[in-house]
Short mmCIF file of C-alpha atoms in Angstrom, two decimals:
data_model
loop_
_atom_site.label_atom_id
_atom_site.label_comp_id
_atom_site.label_asym_id
_atom_site.label_seq_id
_atom_site.Cartn_x
_atom_site.Cartn_y
_atom_site.Cartn_z
CA MET A 18 -81.78 -2.22 23.57
CA ASP A 19 -78.60 -0.81 25.16
CA GLY A 20 -79.26 -1.58 28.81
CA ASP A 21 -75.78 -0.46 30.19
CA LEU A 22 -76.92 2.69 31.97
CA ALA A 23 -73.45 3.85 33.05
CA MET A 24 -71.33 2.70 29.93
CA ALA A 25 -73.46 2.51 26.91
CA ASP A 26 -71.75 1.48 23.72
CA LEU A 27 -74.39 1.20 21.03
CA PRO A 28 -74.24 4.11 18.52
CA THR A 29 -76.37 7.06 19.33
CA ALA A 30 -77.86 9.87 17.31
CA ARG A 31 -80.16 12.90 18.16
CA GLY A 32 -83.36 12.18 19.90
CA PRO A 33 -84.53 10.49 22.96
CA ASP A 34 -82.62 7.48 24.38
CA PHE A 35 -83.04 4.74 27.02
CA HIS A 36 -81.98 7.40 29.88
CA ASP A 37 -84.97 9.48 28.68
CA VAL A 38 -87.23 6.52 28.81
CA LEU A 39 -86.28 5.47 32.28
CA ALA A 40 -86.53 9.10 33.39
CA GLY A 41 -90.09 9.39 32.19
CA ARG A 42 -89.27 11.85 29.49
CA ALA A 43 -90.03 9.69 26.33
CA SER A 44 -91.60 6.37 25.47
CA ALA A 45 -89.65 3.41 24.75
CA VAL A 46 -90.99 3.04 21.28
CA GLU A 47 -90.25 6.65 20.16
CA ALA A 48 -86.59 6.22 21.35
CA VAL A 49 -86.08 3.20 18.96
CA ARG A 50 -83.81 4.04 16.00
CA GLU A 51 -84.73 2.51 12.80
CA ASP A 52 -82.19 4.00 10.39
CA GLY A 53 -79.55 1.27 10.46
CA PRO A 54 -79.42 -2.43 9.65
CA VAL A 55 -80.62 -3.24 13.09
CA ARG A 56 -83.33 -1.32 15.09
CA ILE A 57 -81.77 -0.12 18.35
CA LEU A 58 -82.87 1.63 21.42
CA PRO A 59 -79.51 3.34 22.49
CA CYS A 60 -78.73 4.45 25.90
CA GLY A 61 -77.27 7.95 26.88
CA ARG A 62 -73.76 8.42 28.05
CA SER A 63 -74.02 10.96 30.72
CA LEU A 64 -73.82 10.57 34.39
CA SER A 65 -76.78 12.97 35.00
CA GLY A 66 -78.94 10.64 32.61
CA ALA A 67 -77.83 7.58 34.46
CA ARG A 68 -78.72 9.14 37.83
CA ALA A 69 -82.26 10.27 36.51
CA CYS A 70 -83.13 6.60 35.69
CA ASP A 71 -85.89 4.83 37.56
CA LEU A 72 -85.01 1.13 37.26
CA GLY A 73 -88.61 0.27 38.03
CA ARG A 74 -89.49 1.42 34.43
CA ILE A 75 -87.39 -1.12 32.77
CA GLU A 76 -90.05 -3.93 32.66
CA ALA A 77 -92.67 -1.56 31.01
CA ALA A 78 -90.09 -0.26 28.42
CA LEU A 79 -89.17 -3.82 27.46
CA ALA A 80 -92.83 -4.78 27.19
CA ALA A 81 -93.62 -1.79 24.86
CA VAL A 82 -90.72 -2.51 22.58
CA GLU A 83 -91.60 -6.17 22.43
CA ASP A 84 -95.27 -5.26 21.69
CA GLU A 85 -94.18 -3.02 18.87
CA TYR A 86 -91.30 -5.04 17.41
CA GLY A 87 -91.36 -8.62 18.81
CA ASP A 88 -88.42 -10.16 20.56
CA VAL A 89 -86.04 -7.80 22.24
CA VAL A 90 -82.25 -8.28 23.01
CA VAL A 91 -80.89 -6.17 25.81
CA ASP A 92 -77.18 -5.52 26.18
CA CYS A 93 -76.61 -5.33 29.87
CA PRO A 94 -73.67 -4.51 31.84
CA ALA A 95 -71.52 -7.12 33.68
CA GLY A 96 -71.60 -7.42 37.38
CA LEU A 97 -74.16 -8.01 40.18
CA ASN A 98 -75.78 -4.66 40.60
CA ALA A 99 -79.32 -3.44 40.12
CA ALA A 100 -78.70 -2.15 36.60
CA VAL A 101 -77.97 -5.98 35.66
CA GLY A 102 -80.64 -7.40 37.87
CA ALA A 103 -83.55 -5.23 36.66
CA PRO A 104 -83.25 -6.33 32.90
CA LEU A 105 -82.59 -10.02 34.03
CA ALA A 106 -85.77 -10.02 36.21
CA ALA A 107 -87.83 -8.92 33.18
CA ALA A 108 -86.06 -11.40 30.76
CA ASP A 109 -87.52 -14.67 29.55
CA ALA A 110 -83.88 -15.81 28.70
CA CYS A 111 -80.33 -14.47 28.62
CA VAL A 112 -77.13 -14.90 26.81
CA VAL A 113 -74.11 -14.61 28.86
CA VAL A 114 -71.35 -13.03 26.88
CA THR A 115 -67.74 -13.44 28.00
CA THR A 116 -64.17 -14.08 27.00
CA PRO A 117 -62.06 -17.01 27.98
CA ALA A 118 -59.96 -14.88 30.27
CA PRO A 119 -60.15 -16.29 33.89
CA ALA A 120 -61.42 -12.99 35.40
CA ALA A 121 -64.13 -12.63 32.70
CA LEU A 122 -65.20 -16.13 33.26
CA ALA A 123 -65.43 -15.72 36.93
CA ASP A 124 -67.69 -12.64 36.47
CA ALA A 125 -69.81 -14.48 33.78
CA LEU A 126 -70.48 -17.27 36.28
CA ARG A 127 -71.59 -14.90 38.87
CA THR A 128 -74.02 -13.28 36.31
CA ARG A 129 -75.22 -16.71 35.55
CA GLU A 130 -76.02 -17.27 39.10
CA LEU A 131 -77.90 -14.08 39.27
CA ALA A 132 -79.87 -15.10 36.16
CA ARG A 133 -80.74 -18.38 37.95
CA GLU A 134 -81.92 -16.60 41.02
CA LEU A 135 -84.01 -14.26 38.93
CA ASP A 136 -85.50 -17.07 36.77
CA ALA A 137 -83.99 -15.83 33.49
CA GLY A 138 -83.48 -18.86 31.46
CA LEU A 139 -80.07 -19.44 29.83
CA ALA A 140 -80.40 -19.50 25.94
CA ALA A 141 -76.61 -19.83 25.54
CA VAL A 142 -73.15 -18.57 26.64
CA ALA A 143 -71.27 -16.70 24.03
CA LEU A 144 -67.51 -17.20 24.49
CA ASN A 145 -66.11 -14.40 22.65
CA ARG A 146 -62.58 -13.88 21.08
CA THR A 147 -61.70 -17.55 21.25
CA THR A 148 -58.35 -18.59 19.59
CA GLY A 149 -58.02 -22.16 20.23
CA GLU A 150 -59.79 -25.53 20.47
CA GLU A 151 -63.22 -25.81 21.65
CA PRO A 152 -63.33 -27.89 25.00
CA GLY A 153 -67.13 -27.28 25.23
CA GLU A 154 -68.14 -29.76 27.86
CA PRO A 155 -66.38 -28.27 30.85
CA TYR A 156 -67.77 -24.88 29.97
CA GLU A 157 -71.27 -26.20 29.45
CA ARG A 158 -71.16 -28.01 32.87
CA ALA A 159 -69.93 -24.85 34.68
CA PHE A 160 -72.61 -22.65 33.06
CA GLY A 161 -75.43 -25.18 32.96
CA GLY A 162 -76.20 -24.67 29.33
CA PRO A 163 -74.87 -24.57 25.64
CA VAL A 164 -71.66 -22.63 24.90
CA VAL A 165 -71.06 -21.11 21.50
CA TRP A 166 -67.48 -20.36 20.75
CA ILE A 167 -67.06 -17.01 18.78
CA PRO A 168 -63.52 -16.96 17.22
CA GLU A 169 -61.16 -13.84 17.36
CA ARG A 170 -61.45 -12.53 13.79
CA ARG A 171 -60.44 -9.16 12.26
CA ALA A 172 -63.81 -9.30 10.23
CA VAL A 173 -65.70 -8.80 13.47
CA ALA A 174 -63.70 -5.69 14.35
CA VAL A 175 -64.04 -4.29 10.90
CA ALA A 176 -67.70 -4.99 10.65
CA GLY A 177 -68.21 -3.43 13.92
CA GLY A 178 -66.28 -0.32 13.11
CA ARG A 179 -68.51 0.06 10.10
CA GLY A 180 -71.65 -0.35 12.33
CA LEU A 181 -72.71 -3.59 10.63
CA PRO A 182 -73.19 -7.05 11.97
CA VAL A 183 -70.37 -9.33 10.83
CA VAL A 184 -73.00 -11.73 9.25
CA LEU A 185 -73.80 -8.80 6.78
CA ALA A 186 -70.30 -7.57 6.19
CA ARG A 187 -68.50 -10.93 5.91
CA PRO A 188 -71.26 -13.73 5.73
CA ASP A 189 -68.61 -16.19 4.64
CA SER A 190 -66.31 -15.92 7.77
CA ASP A 191 -66.24 -18.47 10.47
CA ALA A 192 -67.27 -15.79 12.88
CA SER A 193 -70.41 -15.34 11.02
CA GLU A 194 -71.09 -18.95 11.16
CA ALA A 195 -70.68 -19.00 14.91
CA PHE A 196 -72.99 -16.02 15.37
CA GLY A 197 -75.44 -18.04 13.33
CA ARG A 198 -75.18 -20.95 15.71
CA LEU A 199 -75.74 -18.42 18.61
CA ALA A 200 -78.87 -16.98 16.85
CA SER A 201 -80.12 -20.45 16.39
CA ARG A 202 -79.72 -21.28 19.99
CA VAL A 203 -81.44 -18.13 21.03
CA GLN A 204 -84.29 -18.79 18.63
CA SER A 205 -84.71 -22.33 19.76
CA SER A 206 -84.86 -21.21 23.48
CA ALA A 207 -87.55 -18.80 22.69
CA ARG A 208 -89.96 -21.35 21.42
#
């Protein structure tokens, strides 16, 4: 589910989207797209659509999709605003995604604190676009949970450009292996 109401980035198509769901114009289940390798509930990309959203509908939308499909992953925006807080408040657990850049890490730590305040457990931190060694312990201490290092690889960009997860496009890459470790962390936290 693309929960970034202002800057959605999952592929869209014709039909209802998350803006429509949160505006009461469509049900969450009817807005899910099943025509690709991953079922997604895309979000609209218009300012008027974002303005029409009622954040109070997020929890019901998540529950409806979970009832129909099982576990739901929500791509949320970064930051400390209501559009981040509403999905986190409804979440059982979160994965904080960041890069090793100092400004990104500072934002990720603030998001982690918001998740703590809203009682959204931490499944893992995905440290994206890494290029060096993995000094995991300092990061794990700072975030209070496991950190999975995702290496910067061309295979990830190529797969994304084709609309495929890297684990399908290049299952032999070390990035696919890292995403596998991340998925295992998320699955083990859900139990």
